[in-house]
mmCIF file of the C-alpha atoms, coordinates in Angstrom:
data_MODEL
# 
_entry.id   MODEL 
# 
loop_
_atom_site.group_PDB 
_atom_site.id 
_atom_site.type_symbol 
_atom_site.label_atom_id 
_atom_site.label_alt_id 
_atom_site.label_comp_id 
_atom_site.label_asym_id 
_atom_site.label_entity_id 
_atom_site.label_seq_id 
_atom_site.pdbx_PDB_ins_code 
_atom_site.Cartn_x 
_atom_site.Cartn_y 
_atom_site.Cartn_z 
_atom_site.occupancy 
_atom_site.B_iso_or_equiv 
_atom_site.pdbx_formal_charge 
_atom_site.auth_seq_id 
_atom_site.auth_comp_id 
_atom_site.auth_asym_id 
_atom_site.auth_atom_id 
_atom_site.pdbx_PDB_model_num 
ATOM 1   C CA . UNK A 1 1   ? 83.033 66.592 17.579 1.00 0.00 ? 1   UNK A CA 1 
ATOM 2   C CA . UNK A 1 2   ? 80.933 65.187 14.876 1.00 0.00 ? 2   UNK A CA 1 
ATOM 3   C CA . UNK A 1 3   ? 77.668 64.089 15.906 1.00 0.00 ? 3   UNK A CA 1 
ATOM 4   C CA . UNK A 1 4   ? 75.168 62.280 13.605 1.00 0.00 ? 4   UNK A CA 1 
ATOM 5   C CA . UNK A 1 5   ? 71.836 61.774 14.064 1.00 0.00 ? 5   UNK A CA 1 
ATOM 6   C CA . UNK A 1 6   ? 68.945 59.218 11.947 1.00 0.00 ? 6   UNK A CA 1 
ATOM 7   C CA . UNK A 1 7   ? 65.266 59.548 12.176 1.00 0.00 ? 7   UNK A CA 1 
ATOM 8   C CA . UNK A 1 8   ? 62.567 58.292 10.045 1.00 0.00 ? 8   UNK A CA 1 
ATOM 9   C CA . UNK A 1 9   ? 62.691 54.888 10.620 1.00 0.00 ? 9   UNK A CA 1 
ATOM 10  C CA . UNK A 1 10  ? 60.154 52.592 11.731 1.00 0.00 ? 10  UNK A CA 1 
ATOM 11  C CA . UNK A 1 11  ? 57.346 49.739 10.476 1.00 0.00 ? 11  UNK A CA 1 
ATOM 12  C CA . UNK A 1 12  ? 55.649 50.139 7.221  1.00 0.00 ? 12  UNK A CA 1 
ATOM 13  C CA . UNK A 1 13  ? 53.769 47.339 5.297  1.00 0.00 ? 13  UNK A CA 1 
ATOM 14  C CA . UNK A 1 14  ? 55.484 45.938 2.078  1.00 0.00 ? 14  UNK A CA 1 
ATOM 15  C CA . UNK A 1 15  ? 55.063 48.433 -1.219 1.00 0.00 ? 15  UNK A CA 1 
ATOM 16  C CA . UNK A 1 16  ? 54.946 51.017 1.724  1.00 0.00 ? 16  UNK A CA 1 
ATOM 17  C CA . UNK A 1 17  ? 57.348 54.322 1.819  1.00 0.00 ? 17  UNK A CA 1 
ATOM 18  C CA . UNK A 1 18  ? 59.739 55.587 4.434  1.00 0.00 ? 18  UNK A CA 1 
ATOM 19  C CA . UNK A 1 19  ? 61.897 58.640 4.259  1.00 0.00 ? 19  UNK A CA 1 
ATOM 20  C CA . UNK A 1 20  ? 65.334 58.527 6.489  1.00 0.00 ? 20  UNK A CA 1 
ATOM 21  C CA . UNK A 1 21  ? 66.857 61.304 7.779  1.00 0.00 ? 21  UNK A CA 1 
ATOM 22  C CA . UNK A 1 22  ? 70.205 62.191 8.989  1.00 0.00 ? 22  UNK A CA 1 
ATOM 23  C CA . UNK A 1 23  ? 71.792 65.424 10.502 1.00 0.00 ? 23  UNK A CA 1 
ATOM 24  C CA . UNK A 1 24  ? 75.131 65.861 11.004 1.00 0.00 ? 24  UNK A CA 1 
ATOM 25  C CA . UNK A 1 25  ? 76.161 68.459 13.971 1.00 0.00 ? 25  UNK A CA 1 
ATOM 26  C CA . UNK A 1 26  ? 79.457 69.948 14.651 1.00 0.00 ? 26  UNK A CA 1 
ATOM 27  C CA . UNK A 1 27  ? 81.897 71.299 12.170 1.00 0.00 ? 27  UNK A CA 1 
ATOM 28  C CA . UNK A 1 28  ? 82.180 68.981 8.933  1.00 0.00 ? 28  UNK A CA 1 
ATOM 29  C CA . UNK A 1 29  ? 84.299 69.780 5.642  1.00 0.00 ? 29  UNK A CA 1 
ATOM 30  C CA . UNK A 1 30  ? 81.565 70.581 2.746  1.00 0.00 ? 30  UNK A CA 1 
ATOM 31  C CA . UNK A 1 31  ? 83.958 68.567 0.840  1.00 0.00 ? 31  UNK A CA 1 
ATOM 32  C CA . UNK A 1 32  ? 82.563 65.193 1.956  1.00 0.00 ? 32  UNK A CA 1 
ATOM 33  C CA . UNK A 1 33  ? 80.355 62.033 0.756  1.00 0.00 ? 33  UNK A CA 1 
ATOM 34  C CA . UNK A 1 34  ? 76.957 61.354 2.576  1.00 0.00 ? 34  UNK A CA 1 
ATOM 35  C CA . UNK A 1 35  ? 75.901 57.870 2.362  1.00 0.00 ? 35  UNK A CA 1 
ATOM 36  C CA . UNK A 1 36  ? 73.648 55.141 3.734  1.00 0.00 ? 36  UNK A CA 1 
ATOM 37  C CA . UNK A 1 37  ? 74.376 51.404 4.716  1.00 0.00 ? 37  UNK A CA 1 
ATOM 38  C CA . UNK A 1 38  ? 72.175 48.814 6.088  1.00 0.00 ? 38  UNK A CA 1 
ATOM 39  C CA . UNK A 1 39  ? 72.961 45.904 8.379  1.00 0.00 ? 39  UNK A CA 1 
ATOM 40  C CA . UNK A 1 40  ? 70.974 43.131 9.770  1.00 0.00 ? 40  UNK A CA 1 
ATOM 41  C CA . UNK A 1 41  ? 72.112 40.824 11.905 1.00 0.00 ? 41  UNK A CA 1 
ATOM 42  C CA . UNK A 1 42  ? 74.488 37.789 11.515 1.00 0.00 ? 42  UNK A CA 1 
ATOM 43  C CA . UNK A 1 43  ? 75.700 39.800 8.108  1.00 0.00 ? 43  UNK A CA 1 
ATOM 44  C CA . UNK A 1 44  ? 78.097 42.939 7.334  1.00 0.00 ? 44  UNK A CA 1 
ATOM 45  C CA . UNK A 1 45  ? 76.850 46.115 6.911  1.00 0.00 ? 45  UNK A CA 1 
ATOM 46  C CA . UNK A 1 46  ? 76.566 47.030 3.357  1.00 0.00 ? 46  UNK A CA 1 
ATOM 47  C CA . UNK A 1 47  ? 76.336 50.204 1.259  1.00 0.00 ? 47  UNK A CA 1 
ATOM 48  C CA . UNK A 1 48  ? 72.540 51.275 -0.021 1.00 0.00 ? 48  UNK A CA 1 
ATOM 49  C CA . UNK A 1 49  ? 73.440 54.536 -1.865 1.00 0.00 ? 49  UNK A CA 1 
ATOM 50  C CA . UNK A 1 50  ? 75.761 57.837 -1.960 1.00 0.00 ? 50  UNK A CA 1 
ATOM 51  C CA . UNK A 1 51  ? 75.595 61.014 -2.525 1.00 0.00 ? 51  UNK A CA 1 
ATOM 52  C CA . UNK A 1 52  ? 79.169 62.963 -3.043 1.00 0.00 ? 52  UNK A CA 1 
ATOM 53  C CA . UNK A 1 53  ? 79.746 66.552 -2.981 1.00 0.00 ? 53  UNK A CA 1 
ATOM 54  C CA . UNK A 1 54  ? 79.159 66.976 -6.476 1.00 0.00 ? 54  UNK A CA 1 
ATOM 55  C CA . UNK A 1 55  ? 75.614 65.498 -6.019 1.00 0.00 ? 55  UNK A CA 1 
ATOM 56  C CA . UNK A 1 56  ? 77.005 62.274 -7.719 1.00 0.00 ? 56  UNK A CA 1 
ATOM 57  C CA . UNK A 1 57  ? 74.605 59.601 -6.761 1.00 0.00 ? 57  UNK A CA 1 
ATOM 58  C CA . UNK A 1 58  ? 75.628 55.469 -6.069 1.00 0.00 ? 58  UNK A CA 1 
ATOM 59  C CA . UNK A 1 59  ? 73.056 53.047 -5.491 1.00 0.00 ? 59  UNK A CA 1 
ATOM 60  C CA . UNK A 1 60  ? 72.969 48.835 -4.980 1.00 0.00 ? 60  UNK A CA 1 
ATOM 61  C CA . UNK A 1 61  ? 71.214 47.002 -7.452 1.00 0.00 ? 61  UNK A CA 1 
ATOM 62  C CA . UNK A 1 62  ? 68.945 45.851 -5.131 1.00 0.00 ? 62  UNK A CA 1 
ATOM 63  C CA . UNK A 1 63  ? 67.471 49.211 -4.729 1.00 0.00 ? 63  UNK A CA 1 
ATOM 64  C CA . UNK A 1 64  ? 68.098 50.942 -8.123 1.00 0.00 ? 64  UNK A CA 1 
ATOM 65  C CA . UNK A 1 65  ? 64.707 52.571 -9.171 1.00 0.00 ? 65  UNK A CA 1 
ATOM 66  C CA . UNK A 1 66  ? 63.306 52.519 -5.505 1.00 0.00 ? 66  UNK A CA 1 
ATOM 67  C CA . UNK A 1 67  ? 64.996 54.484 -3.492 1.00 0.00 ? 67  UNK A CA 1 
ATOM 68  C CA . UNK A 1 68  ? 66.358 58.065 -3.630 1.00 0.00 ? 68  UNK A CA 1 
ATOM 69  C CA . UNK A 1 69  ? 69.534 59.786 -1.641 1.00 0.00 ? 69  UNK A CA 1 
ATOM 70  C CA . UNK A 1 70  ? 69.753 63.741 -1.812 1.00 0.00 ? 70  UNK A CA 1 
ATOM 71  C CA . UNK A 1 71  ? 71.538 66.061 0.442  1.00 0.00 ? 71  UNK A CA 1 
ATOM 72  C CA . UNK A 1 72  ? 70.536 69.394 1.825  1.00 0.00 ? 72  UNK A CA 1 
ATOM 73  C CA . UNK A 1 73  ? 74.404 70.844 2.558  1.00 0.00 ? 73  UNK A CA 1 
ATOM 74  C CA . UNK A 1 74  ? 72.866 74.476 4.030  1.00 0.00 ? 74  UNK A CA 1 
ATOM 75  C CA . UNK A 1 75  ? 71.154 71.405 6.611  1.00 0.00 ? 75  UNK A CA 1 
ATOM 76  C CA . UNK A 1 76  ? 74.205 69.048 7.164  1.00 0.00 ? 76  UNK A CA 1 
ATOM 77  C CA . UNK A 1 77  ? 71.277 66.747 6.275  1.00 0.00 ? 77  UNK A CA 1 
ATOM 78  C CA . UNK A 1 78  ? 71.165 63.512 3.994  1.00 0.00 ? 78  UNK A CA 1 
ATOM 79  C CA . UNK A 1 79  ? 68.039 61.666 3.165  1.00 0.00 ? 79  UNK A CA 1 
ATOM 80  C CA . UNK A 1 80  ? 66.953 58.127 1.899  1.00 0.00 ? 80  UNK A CA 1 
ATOM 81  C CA . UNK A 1 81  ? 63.519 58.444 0.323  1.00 0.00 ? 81  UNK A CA 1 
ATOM 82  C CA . UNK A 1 82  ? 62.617 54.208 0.244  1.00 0.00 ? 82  UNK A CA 1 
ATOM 83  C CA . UNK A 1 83  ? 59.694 53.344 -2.189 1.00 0.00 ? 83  UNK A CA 1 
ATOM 84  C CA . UNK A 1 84  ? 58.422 50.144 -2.683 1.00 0.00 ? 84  UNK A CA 1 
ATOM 85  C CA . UNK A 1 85  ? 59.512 48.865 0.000  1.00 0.00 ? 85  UNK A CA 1 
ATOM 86  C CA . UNK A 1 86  ? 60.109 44.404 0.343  1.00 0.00 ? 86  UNK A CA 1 
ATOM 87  C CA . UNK A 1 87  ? 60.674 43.055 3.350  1.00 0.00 ? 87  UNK A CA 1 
ATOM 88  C CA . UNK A 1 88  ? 64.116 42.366 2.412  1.00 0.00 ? 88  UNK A CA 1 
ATOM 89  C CA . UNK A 1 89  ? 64.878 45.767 3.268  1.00 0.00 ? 89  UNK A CA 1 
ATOM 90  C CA . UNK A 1 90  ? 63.787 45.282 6.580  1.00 0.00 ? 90  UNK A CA 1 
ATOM 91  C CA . UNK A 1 91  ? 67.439 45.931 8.175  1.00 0.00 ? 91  UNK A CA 1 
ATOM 92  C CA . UNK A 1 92  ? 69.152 48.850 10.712 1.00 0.00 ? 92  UNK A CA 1 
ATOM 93  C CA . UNK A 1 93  ? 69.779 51.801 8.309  1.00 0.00 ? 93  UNK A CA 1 
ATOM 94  C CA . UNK A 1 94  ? 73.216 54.031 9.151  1.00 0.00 ? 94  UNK A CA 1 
ATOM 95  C CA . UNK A 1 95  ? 74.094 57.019 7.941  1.00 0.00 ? 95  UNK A CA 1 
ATOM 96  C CA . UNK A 1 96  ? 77.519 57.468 7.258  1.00 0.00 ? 96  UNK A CA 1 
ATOM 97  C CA . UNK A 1 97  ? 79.769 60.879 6.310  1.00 0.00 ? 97  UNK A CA 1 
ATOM 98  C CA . UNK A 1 98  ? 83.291 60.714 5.278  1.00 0.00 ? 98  UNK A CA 1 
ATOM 99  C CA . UNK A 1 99  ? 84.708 64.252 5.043  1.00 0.00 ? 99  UNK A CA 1 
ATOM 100 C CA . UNK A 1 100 ? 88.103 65.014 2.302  1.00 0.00 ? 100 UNK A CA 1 
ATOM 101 C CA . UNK A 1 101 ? 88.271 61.437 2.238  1.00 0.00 ? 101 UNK A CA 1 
ATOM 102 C CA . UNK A 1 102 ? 89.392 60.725 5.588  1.00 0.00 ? 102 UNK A CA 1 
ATOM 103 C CA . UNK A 1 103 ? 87.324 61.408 8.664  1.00 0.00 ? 103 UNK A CA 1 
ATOM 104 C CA . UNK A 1 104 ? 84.571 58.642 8.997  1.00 0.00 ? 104 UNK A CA 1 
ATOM 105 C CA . UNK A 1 105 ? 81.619 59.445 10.875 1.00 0.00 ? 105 UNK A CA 1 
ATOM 106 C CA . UNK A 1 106 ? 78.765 56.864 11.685 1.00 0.00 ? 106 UNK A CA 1 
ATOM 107 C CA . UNK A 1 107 ? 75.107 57.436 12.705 1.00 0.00 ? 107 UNK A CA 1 
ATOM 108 C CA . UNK A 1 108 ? 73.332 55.016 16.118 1.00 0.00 ? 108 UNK A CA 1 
ATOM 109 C CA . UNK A 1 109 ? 71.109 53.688 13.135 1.00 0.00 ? 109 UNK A CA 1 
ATOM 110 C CA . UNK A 1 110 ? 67.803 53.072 12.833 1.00 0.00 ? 110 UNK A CA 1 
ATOM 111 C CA . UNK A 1 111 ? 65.087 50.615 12.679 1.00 0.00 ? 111 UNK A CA 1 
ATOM 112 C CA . UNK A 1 112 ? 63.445 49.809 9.472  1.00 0.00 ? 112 UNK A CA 1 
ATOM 113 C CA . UNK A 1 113 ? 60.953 47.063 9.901  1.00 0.00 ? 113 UNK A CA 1 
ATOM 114 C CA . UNK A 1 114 ? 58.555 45.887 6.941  1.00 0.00 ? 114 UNK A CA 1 
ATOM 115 C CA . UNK A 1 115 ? 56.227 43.166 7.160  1.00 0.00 ? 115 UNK A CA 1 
ATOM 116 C CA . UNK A 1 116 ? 54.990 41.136 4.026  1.00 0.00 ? 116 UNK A CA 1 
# 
């Protein structure tokens, strides 16, 4: 059984930094892509950036230049470095894993709050 686990979150003023991090317990194919979505409420969850096994990184526009995804694969870990924060990233961050392209794995999320 695949557990994963966020931390980092919390409340940070705006132009603030946060650094997310996720662990990922159990056995998991090294073959896998390590991402990060963010939801807030009343609107789907959508993708903030990815990180394949090849160290290939994906990011949305909205936080190209700000934020940073790397991977520690001796860890199982995944992190979101956030810069700059706006208070439009204020949102419930997830950390998601999906291993040889078919076993999805989702994170409990967590809180990032950031007032203006």
């Amino acid at each position: 059984q695949v557990q994963l686990v966020e931390s980092g979150g919390g409340l940070v003023q705006a132009g603030g930094s946060l650094r997310l991090s996720c662990v990922a317990s159990g056995r998991i194919s090294s073959l896998n892509t390590m991402a990060w979505y963010r939801q807030i409420p009343g609107k789907p969850r959508e993708l903030v950036a990815r990180i394949n096994s090849g160290d290939m990184t994906y990011y949305a526009h909205s936080v190209r230049d700000r934020f940073t995804i790397t991977r520690d694969n001796a860890k199982n870990t995944v992190y979101l470095q956030m810069n700059s924060l706006k208070s439009e990233d204020t949102a419930v961050y997830y950390c998601n894993i999906v291993a040889q392209g078919i076993w999805e794995y989702w994170g409990q999320g967590t809180q990032v709050t950031v007032s203006s």
